[in-house]
């Protein structure tokens, strides 16, 4: 009986494959990291082949580890790092350059030109997004303008664009399917979230031939089948890809935030806070974005979203660039070893600041250092800095929402940090609900695929499958929390505009 679903979770720093059963339990998992490429300050790239090879290895390893047969696999679901942009040759399948990662700031000047052309409100009205280097549209334009012969080849219909989901599907299907879903399309700055179509006016403004763009499908449906002849995946040939969603929308679903007003925050490479707003594409007055959460059965669900560009990557920075810690858990231990932050505040604006500030030129800041500052104080400041930025997002979300948020559901790798989850509850002044299964992003993608394949019957089933692991409640005195937040606001202001 086909009771198992495979979720491919292609993230910013690693690729994972997770196999889940009908009860939502994990049967097997595999994960492979890949390199980050930093050609210049503020630029971030990935090797497209590394994305594919790491994801295919994870899929093959998880399937082998599970001991299952292909006949037991109902479907494959895909979730992915969003906005990361790839362009490849339609005939050969070869990329014209490295993938430009969502964090990359190289298109800031293109964004400024769009602002000066008076397109802010047009783009916001059609796409729900603000003009920023974060999104895919300006990255495509940069590739066409800067890679030799790219524009000529694109205008001749020889090049294709895709976000990571599209790139994975193209390769998994042997080049037969050039498709994406509504949630990923809504993060390109080229997609009208009301009509659910690519916008010809925006494509023209950016000089992007519409022939490059993938076909947009609902989040559950037939995206293609795994092709035969893929090394290491021969046994899975013919298995259907039935569900796709950008990682944050997948996490919103995986956290069972299926009713309007429910919200989650994912602590990954970045932090992403999303609130389900139901059938209403609520437009923020506080610097948040409006995106498609999912489209199912002909009905579209929208979400308000805010982003912290560098969260878990800040912990990696402590480990890999500064050498202050050897593991992420050591950061927690150091933070808990001191009574307070020693007056040290950290702003993780390595690649600018997202909502609600939207400053492409902000850069990281470590303030309040004295001769008494230790690496424990720095570690604590980094974890606190993540929580402060999430508070910024929730303050903006509460300003836009009809009812203030009463609880925040959390997931992602850094949500295992007891210190940070408690500090988050203290500064937000609301409970933090961490689920028993923190792989909510993968679960959301699996659920979308399983809905199409008949493993699950309705969205309501996901509420039954979700269970809480721990609820963190505020314990810090309110005036102490307010004072800490005020000092961090001062630090954040000092980081703004640094690289301009």
JSON list of C-alpha atoms in Angstrom, two decimals, residues 102-103 105 132-135 187 268-272 289 307-314 348-355 358-360 389:
[
{"chain": "A", "resi": 102, "resn": "UNK", "atom": "CA", "xyz": [18.30, 35.00, -2.02]},
{"chain": "A", "resi": 103, "resn": "UNK", "atom": "CA", "xyz": [20.71, 36.70, 0.41]},
{"chain": "A", "resi": 105, "resn": "UNK", "atom": "CA", "xyz": [22.76, 42.10, -2.57]},
{"chain": "A", "resi": 132, "resn": "UNK", "atom": "CA", "xyz": [14.41, 44.70, -2.89]},
{"chain": "A", "resi": 133, "resn": "UNK", "atom": "CA", "xyz": [17.43, 42.71, -4.08]},
{"chain": "A", "resi": 134, "resn": "UNK", "atom": "CA", "xyz": [15.99, 39.78, -2.08]},
{"chain": "A", "resi": 135, "resn": "UNK", "atom": "CA", "xyz": [13.60, 38.75, -4.86]},
{"chain": "A", "resi": 187, "resn": "UNK", "atom": "CA", "xyz": [8.45, 35.53, -4.38]},
{"chain": "A", "resi": 268, "resn": "UNK", "atom": "CA", "xyz": [16.91, 28.57, 9.82]},
{"chain": "A", "resi": 269, "resn": "UNK", "atom": "CA", "xyz": [19.68, 30.27, 7.90]},
{"chain": "A", "resi": 270, "resn": "UNK", "atom": "CA", "xyz": [17.35, 33.24, 8.16]},
{"chain": "A", "resi": 271, "resn": "UNK", "atom": "CA", "xyz": [14.23, 33.75, 10.26]},
{"chain": "A", "resi": 272, "resn": "UNK", "atom": "CA", "xyz": [10.87, 33.87, 8.57]},
{"chain": "A", "resi": 289, "resn": "UNK", "atom": "CA", "xyz": [5.20, 41.35, 2.58]},
{"chain": "A", "resi": 307, "resn": "UNK", "atom": "CA", "xyz": [12.21, 38.07, 7.08]},
{"chain": "A", "resi": 308, "resn": "UNK", "atom": "CA", "xyz": [15.44, 38.18, 9.06]},
{"chain": "A", "resi": 309, "resn": "UNK", "atom": "CA", "xyz": [18.12, 37.55, 6.45]},
{"chain": "A", "resi": 310, "resn": "UNK", "atom": "CA", "xyz": [20.75, 36.16, 8.85]},
{"chain": "A", "resi": 311, "resn": "UNK", "atom": "CA", "xyz": [19.78, 34.03, 11.85]},
{"chain": "A", "resi": 312, "resn": "UNK", "atom": "CA", "xyz": [21.35, 30.56, 11.94]},
{"chain": "A", "resi": 313, "resn": "UNK", "atom": "CA", "xyz": [23.99, 31.93, 9.58]},
{"chain": "A", "resi": 314, "resn": "UNK", "atom": "CA", "xyz": [25.08, 34.21, 12.44]},
{"chain": "A", "resi": 348, "resn": "UNK", "atom": "CA", "xyz": [23.26, 40.34, 12.01]},
{"chain": "A", "resi": 349, "resn": "UNK", "atom": "CA", "xyz": [22.94, 42.61, 8.96]},
{"chain": "A", "resi": 350, "resn": "UNK", "atom": "CA", "xyz": [25.61, 40.78, 6.93]},
{"chain": "A", "resi": 351, "resn": "UNK", "atom": "CA", "xyz": [23.47, 41.14, 3.80]},
{"chain": "A", "resi": 352, "resn": "UNK", "atom": "CA", "xyz": [21.23, 44.03, 4.84]},
{"chain": "A", "resi": 353, "resn": "UNK", "atom": "CA", "xyz": [18.11, 44.18, 6.98]},
{"chain": "A", "resi": 354, "resn": "UNK", "atom": "CA", "xyz": [14.73, 42.81, 5.97]},
{"chain": "A", "resi": 355, "resn": "UNK", "atom": "CA", "xyz": [11.31, 43.67, 7.37]},
{"chain": "A", "resi": 358, "resn": "UNK", "atom": "CA", "xyz": [14.27, 47.06, 4.45]},
{"chain": "A", "resi": 359, "resn": "UNK", "atom": "CA", "xyz": [17.78, 48.48, 4.29]},
{"chain": "A", "resi": 360, "resn": "UNK", "atom": "CA", "xyz": [19.90, 46.87, 1.54]},
{"chain": "A", "resi": 389, "resn": "UNK", "atom": "CA", "xyz": [14.80, 40.88, 15.05]}
]
